[in-house]
Coordinates of C-alpha atoms in Angstrom, one line a residue:
M337 CA 132.7 92.6 94.1
I338 CA 130.3 91.2 91.5
A339 CA 126.9 93.6 91.3
I340 CA 123.7 91.4 90.3
L341 CA 121.6 94.1 88.6
A342 CA 117.6 93.6 87.9
P343 CA 116.1 95.2 85.1
G344 CA 112.6 97.3 85.2
Q345 CA 109.6 97.9 83.0
G346 CA 110.5 98.6 79.3
S347 CA 113.8 95.9 79.1
Q348 CA 110.5 93.4 77.9
A349 CA 110.5 92.2 74.1
P350 CA 108.3 89.5 72.7
G351 CA 109.0 85.9 73.0
M352 CA 111.6 86.6 75.6
L353 CA 110.6 83.6 77.7
A354 CA 111.0 80.8 75.2
P355 CA 114.5 79.7 75.2
W356 CA 114.3 79.8 78.9
L357 CA 111.5 77.3 79.2
E358 CA 113.9 74.9 77.5
L359 CA 116.0 74.3 80.6
E360 CA 114.8 71.8 83.4
G361 CA 112.6 72.9 86.2
V362 CA 112.1 76.5 84.4
A363 CA 108.1 75.6 82.9
E364 CA 107.3 74.3 86.6
Q365 CA 108.8 77.9 87.8
V366 CA 106.8 79.9 85.4
A367 CA 103.7 77.5 86.3
A368 CA 104.1 78.2 89.8
F369 CA 104.3 81.9 89.1
S370 CA 101.7 82.3 87.1
E371 CA 99.1 80.9 89.5
L372 CA 100.5 83.4 91.9
A373 CA 100.3 86.7 89.7
G374 CA 96.8 85.2 88.0
L375 CA 98.4 85.3 84.7
D376 CA 99.7 83.0 81.7
L377 CA 103.3 84.1 82.2
A378 CA 104.3 81.2 79.5
R379 CA 102.0 82.3 76.9
L380 CA 102.9 86.4 77.5
G381 CA 106.4 85.1 77.5
T382 CA 106.4 83.5 74.0
T383 CA 103.8 84.3 72.1
A384 CA 102.2 87.6 73.5
D385 CA 103.0 90.6 71.0
A386 CA 105.0 94.0 71.9
E387 CA 101.8 95.7 72.5
E388 CA 100.4 92.9 75.1
I389 CA 103.2 92.9 77.1
K390 CA 103.7 96.6 77.3
D391 CA 100.5 96.3 79.7
S392 CA 102.4 97.1 83.6
A393 CA 99.5 94.4 84.5
V394 CA 101.4 91.8 82.4
T395 CA 105.0 93.3 82.3
Q396 CA 105.8 93.7 86.2
P397 CA 105.3 90.0 87.1
L398 CA 106.7 88.8 84.1
I399 CA 110.0 90.7 84.2
V400 CA 110.2 89.8 88.2
A401 CA 109.7 86.2 87.2
M402 CA 112.6 86.2 84.7
G403 CA 114.6 87.8 87.0
L404 CA 114.2 85.1 89.1
I405 CA 114.4 82.4 87.0
T406 CA 117.5 83.6 85.7
A407 CA 119.0 84.3 89.3
S408 CA 118.1 80.1 90.4
Q409 CA 120.5 79.2 87.5
L410 CA 123.3 81.0 89.4
T411 CA 125.4 80.5 92.7
I412 CA 124.8 83.9 94.2
G413 CA 127.0 84.0 97.5
S414 CA 126.9 86.9 100.2
R415 CA 130.0 88.8 99.0
V416 CA 127.4 90.6 96.0
V417 CA 125.5 93.9 95.7
L418 CA 122.3 93.9 94.3
A419 CA 120.5 96.5 92.8
G420 CA 117.1 97.0 90.9
H421 CA 115.7 99.1 88.5
S422 CA 111.9 100.6 89.6
V423 CA 110.3 97.1 89.6
G424 CA 113.5 95.1 88.9
E425 CA 114.2 96.3 93.0
V426 CA 111.7 93.9 94.0
T427 CA 113.5 91.3 92.0
A428 CA 116.6 92.1 93.9
A429 CA 114.4 92.3 97.2
A430 CA 113.5 88.5 97.0
I431 CA 117.0 88.0 95.7
A432 CA 118.6 89.3 99.1
G433 CA 115.4 87.2 100.8
T434 CA 113.9 90.3 102.3
L435 CA 110.7 88.9 100.0
T436 CA 110.0 85.2 99.3
P437 CA 109.9 84.4 95.5
S438 CA 106.1 84.2 96.1
Q439 CA 105.8 87.5 97.7
A440 CA 107.7 89.3 94.9
I441 CA 105.7 87.5 92.3
S442 CA 102.5 88.6 94.4
F443 CA 103.7 92.4 95.0
A444 CA 104.8 92.8 91.4
A445 CA 101.5 91.7 89.9
R446 CA 99.6 93.7 92.5
R447 CA 101.9 96.7 91.9
G448 CA 101.5 96.3 87.8
A449 CA 97.7 96.0 88.3
E450 CA 97.4 99.1 90.3
M451 CA 99.8 101.2 88.3
A452 CA 98.0 100.0 85.1
A453 CA 94.5 101.4 87.1
A454 CA 96.6 104.5 87.7
C455 CA 98.0 105.0 84.3
A456 CA 94.4 104.6 82.8
A457 CA 93.1 107.2 85.1
T458 CA 94.9 110.0 83.4
P459 CA 96.3 109.9 80.3
T460 CA 100.4 110.0 80.9
S461 CA 103.6 109.1 79.5
M462 CA 107.2 109.1 79.9
V463 CA 110.0 110.1 77.6
A464 CA 113.8 110.0 77.7
V465 CA 116.0 112.9 77.6
I466 CA 119.3 112.2 75.9
G467 CA 122.5 114.6 76.3
G468 CA 122.4 118.0 77.1
E469 CA 123.4 119.8 80.3
V470 CA 121.9 118.3 83.3
D471 CA 121.0 121.4 85.0
E472 CA 119.6 122.8 81.8
V473 CA 117.6 119.3 81.0
L474 CA 116.0 119.6 84.8
A475 CA 115.0 123.3 84.3
A476 CA 113.4 122.1 81.0
I477 CA 111.4 119.3 82.2
V478 CA 110.5 120.9 85.5
D479 CA 109.1 124.4 83.3
A480 CA 107.1 122.0 80.9
G481 CA 105.0 120.8 84.2
L482 CA 106.9 117.1 84.2
T483 CA 108.5 115.3 87.0
P484 CA 112.2 114.0 86.4
A485 CA 111.0 110.5 87.3
N486 CA 114.3 108.5 86.1
R487 CA 117.8 109.8 86.5
N488 CA 119.9 107.2 84.6
G489 CA 123.2 108.5 84.1
A490 CA 125.4 108.3 81.0
G491 CA 123.5 111.8 80.1
Q492 CA 119.7 110.0 80.4
I493 CA 117.1 111.8 82.4
V494 CA 113.2 110.6 82.2
A495 CA 110.9 113.1 82.2
A496 CA 107.2 111.8 83.2
G497 CA 103.7 113.7 83.4
S498 CA 100.5 114.6 81.2
V499 CA 100.8 113.7 77.5
E500 CA 100.5 117.5 76.7
A501 CA 103.2 118.1 79.2
I502 CA 105.1 115.6 77.2
A503 CA 104.6 117.0 73.8
A504 CA 105.6 120.6 74.7
L505 CA 108.7 119.2 75.8
T506 CA 109.5 117.0 72.5
A507 CA 108.5 119.8 70.4
N508 CA 110.9 122.5 72.3
P509 CA 113.7 120.3 73.8
P510 CA 116.5 121.2 75.9
P511 CA 119.4 122.5 74.1
L512 CA 121.8 119.7 72.9
A513 CA 119.5 117.1 73.8
R514 CA 117.0 115.2 72.0
I515 CA 113.9 113.3 73.2
R516 CA 113.0 109.4 72.6
P517 CA 109.6 108.0 73.5
L518 CA 109.3 105.0 76.1
Q519 CA 107.8 102.0 75.9
V520 CA 105.8 102.2 79.2
A521 CA 102.1 102.9 79.7
G522 CA 101.9 106.1 81.8
A523 CA 103.7 108.7 84.3
F524 CA 105.4 106.0 86.9
H525 CA 107.7 107.4 89.5
T526 CA 105.4 110.2 89.7
D527 CA 102.3 111.7 92.0
Y528 CA 100.2 110.4 89.5
M529 CA 100.8 106.5 91.1
S530 CA 99.6 108.0 94.6
P531 CA 96.4 105.5 94.1
A532 CA 99.1 102.6 93.5
E533 CA 101.2 103.4 96.5
Q534 CA 98.0 103.4 98.9
S535 CA 97.1 100.1 97.5
L536 CA 100.6 98.8 97.9
R537 CA 100.9 100.1 101.6
A538 CA 97.8 98.0 102.4
V539 CA 99.4 95.1 100.6
A540 CA 102.8 95.5 102.6
A541 CA 100.9 95.5 106.1
Q542 CA 100.4 91.5 105.6
L543 CA 103.8 90.7 104.8
S544 CA 106.8 90.3 107.6
P545 CA 110.1 91.0 105.7
A546 CA 113.4 89.6 106.3
D547 CA 116.5 91.6 106.4
P548 CA 118.4 91.6 103.2
S549 CA 121.2 88.5 103.3
Q550 CA 123.4 90.6 101.1
V551 CA 124.2 94.0 100.4
L552 CA 121.0 96.0 98.8
L553 CA 121.2 99.0 97.6
S554 CA 117.6 101.4 97.1
N555 CA 116.4 103.3 94.0
A556 CA 115.8 106.4 96.5
D557 CA 119.0 107.2 96.9
G558 CA 121.4 104.7 96.3
A559 CA 121.9 104.0 99.7
V560 CA 122.9 100.2 101.5
V561 CA 119.5 99.2 103.0
D562 CA 119.9 96.4 105.4
D563 CA 116.6 96.8 107.6
G564 CA 114.0 94.4 105.9
P565 CA 110.7 96.6 106.7
T566 CA 112.9 99.7 105.5
V567 CA 113.2 97.6 102.5
L568 CA 109.6 97.2 101.8
A569 CA 108.8 100.4 103.2
R570 CA 110.9 102.0 100.1
L571 CA 109.8 99.6 97.6
V572 CA 105.9 101.1 98.3
A573 CA 107.2 104.3 98.2
Q574 CA 109.2 103.9 95.1
V575 CA 106.3 104.2 92.9
T576 CA 105.7 107.9 93.5
R577 CA 109.8 108.7 93.8
P578 CA 112.2 109.1 91.3
V579 CA 114.3 106.4 90.4
R580 CA 117.8 107.5 91.3
W581 CA 119.9 105.1 89.5
D582 CA 122.8 107.8 89.3
L583 CA 123.1 107.3 93.0
C584 CA 122.7 103.6 92.6
L585 CA 125.9 103.9 90.3
D586 CA 127.7 105.8 92.3
T587 CA 127.7 103.4 95.4
L588 CA 128.6 100.7 93.3
R589 CA 131.7 102.4 92.2
A590 CA 132.7 103.3 95.8
L591 CA 131.7 99.7 96.8
G592 CA 134.7 99.0 94.0
V593 CA 132.6 96.7 92.4
T594 CA 134.5 94.6 89.7
G595 CA 132.2 93.2 87.6
A596 CA 128.3 93.4 86.8
I597 CA 125.7 90.5 85.8
E598 CA 122.5 92.0 84.6
L599 CA 119.9 89.4 85.1
A600 CA 117.1 88.8 82.0
P601 CA 115.7 90.5 80.2
A602 CA 119.1 92.3 80.1
G603 CA 120.6 94.7 77.8
T604 CA 119.5 98.6 79.4
L605 CA 121.6 98.4 82.7
S606 CA 124.6 96.7 80.9
G607 CA 124.1 99.4 78.2
I608 CA 124.4 102.4 81.4
A609 CA 127.0 100.7 83.1
R610 CA 129.3 100.5 80.0
R611 CA 129.1 104.4 79.9
E612 CA 129.4 105.0 83.5
L613 CA 131.3 102.2 84.7
P614 CA 133.8 101.3 82.2
D615 CA 136.5 99.4 83.8
V616 CA 133.6 96.8 85.4
R617 CA 133.5 93.9 83.4
R618 CA 129.8 92.9 82.6
V619 CA 127.5 90.0 81.6
A620 CA 124.1 90.7 79.7
V621 CA 122.1 87.6 80.4
K622 CA 119.8 87.7 77.3
S623 CA 119.3 84.3 77.2
P624 CA 120.3 80.8 78.7
A625 CA 123.6 81.1 76.3
D626 CA 125.0 83.7 78.6
L627 CA 124.3 82.0 81.8
E628 CA 127.9 79.9 81.6
A629 CA 130.0 83.8 81.1
A630 CA 127.6 84.7 84.3
R631 CA 129.0 81.9 86.2
Q632 CA 132.1 82.6 85.3
L633 CA 132.4 86.0 86.8
L634 CA 130.8 85.0 89.9
A635 CA 133.3 82.5 90.5
E636 CA 136.1 84.8 90.2
E637 CA 134.8 86.6 93.4
P638 CA 136.6 85.6 96.3
S639 CA 134.3 85.0 98.3
E640 CA 133.2 81.6 100.0
Q641 CA 129.7 80.3 98.0
T642 CA 127.7 78.7 100.4
A643 CA 124.6 76.2 99.3
P644 CA 121.7 78.0 99.7
E645 CA 118.5 76.9 101.1
Q646 CA 115.8 77.2 98.6
D647 CA 112.0 76.5 98.0
S648 CA 110.5 75.5 94.8
L649 CA 110.5 79.1 93.5
T650 CA 113.9 80.6 95.3
A651 CA 116.3 82.5 93.4
T652 CA 119.3 80.9 94.4
S653 CA 120.6 82.9 97.3
S654 CA 123.1 82.2 100.0
S655 CA 122.7 83.9 104.1
G656 CA 125.6 85.9 105.3
P657 CA 126.8 89.3 106.6
A658 CA 126.6 92.6 104.4
A659 CA 129.8 93.5 102.8
V660 CA 129.5 96.8 104.1
Q661 CA 127.6 99.2 106.7
P662 CA 124.3 100.7 105.6
A663 CA 124.3 104.4 104.5
T664 CA 121.2 104.9 105.8
T665 CA 118.2 102.8 106.7
G666 CA 115.5 105.4 107.1
M667 CA 113.1 107.1 104.2
S668 CA 114.5 110.0 102.9

């Protein structure tokens, strides 16, 4: 089984969209996505500087757009497993057909704007705590008044909370651990994002999500979720809940994944997979030059690749039954 991984905020880089605009049809995709997001994604992805694309209101729809553009250049069959990190889970849900690409871009734009507003209300931040004993790291994070917002595996736990508490943890890190600041605007996946969750709940009420057509993992607990409304409910709740990427990795391992393709802007999740899933072949699609390697890996998957139905914005995917039974479909 091949895993398709969609990165989240923090993976962005200035100019990351530029080489993709040279591909046929991508400029039109970006124009349509820009209209949905209410942003000039072409400019933001080509000439905007690092500070401008750090803004959650900008970064989140831009990252989802790049993931969908990458996926639209691939033939993704039914026998894959999809997983996205944080806002990347919106990308994964769109590739699985739970959301349309248009809905995914609109949802990501609203998500980013609401989370940016929540960040502006109270100064907060996030840092990666790398190394150390897990129990000691978790205890130090909680003792500092912070939340373990991301548990990414590979000896990396992300702490989130007030800037004062972040400073205290940085000044007194757990034994054998080091602190690395993250290029994010605030304490995502904590209670600081409650206003954003409330707003997204109203957005979700207007949508009619479809059941996923491929195996789709949830950030909440790494479980396979095969019910569209449950996927959407988890996407809403995700903004205040920790991302358990470590549990997603456990599920990928249990499913017997043999290859992983990280969609653009790639690098972060492939790096984690290199350490956590060393026997899994990996393709990080950082630019169109990496597409052929991704296609070759997908072509090795022993399953029928059917021609997908798609609209002008759709990331390529085909319908079919999930390869495994769901671990759970309820909110945990």
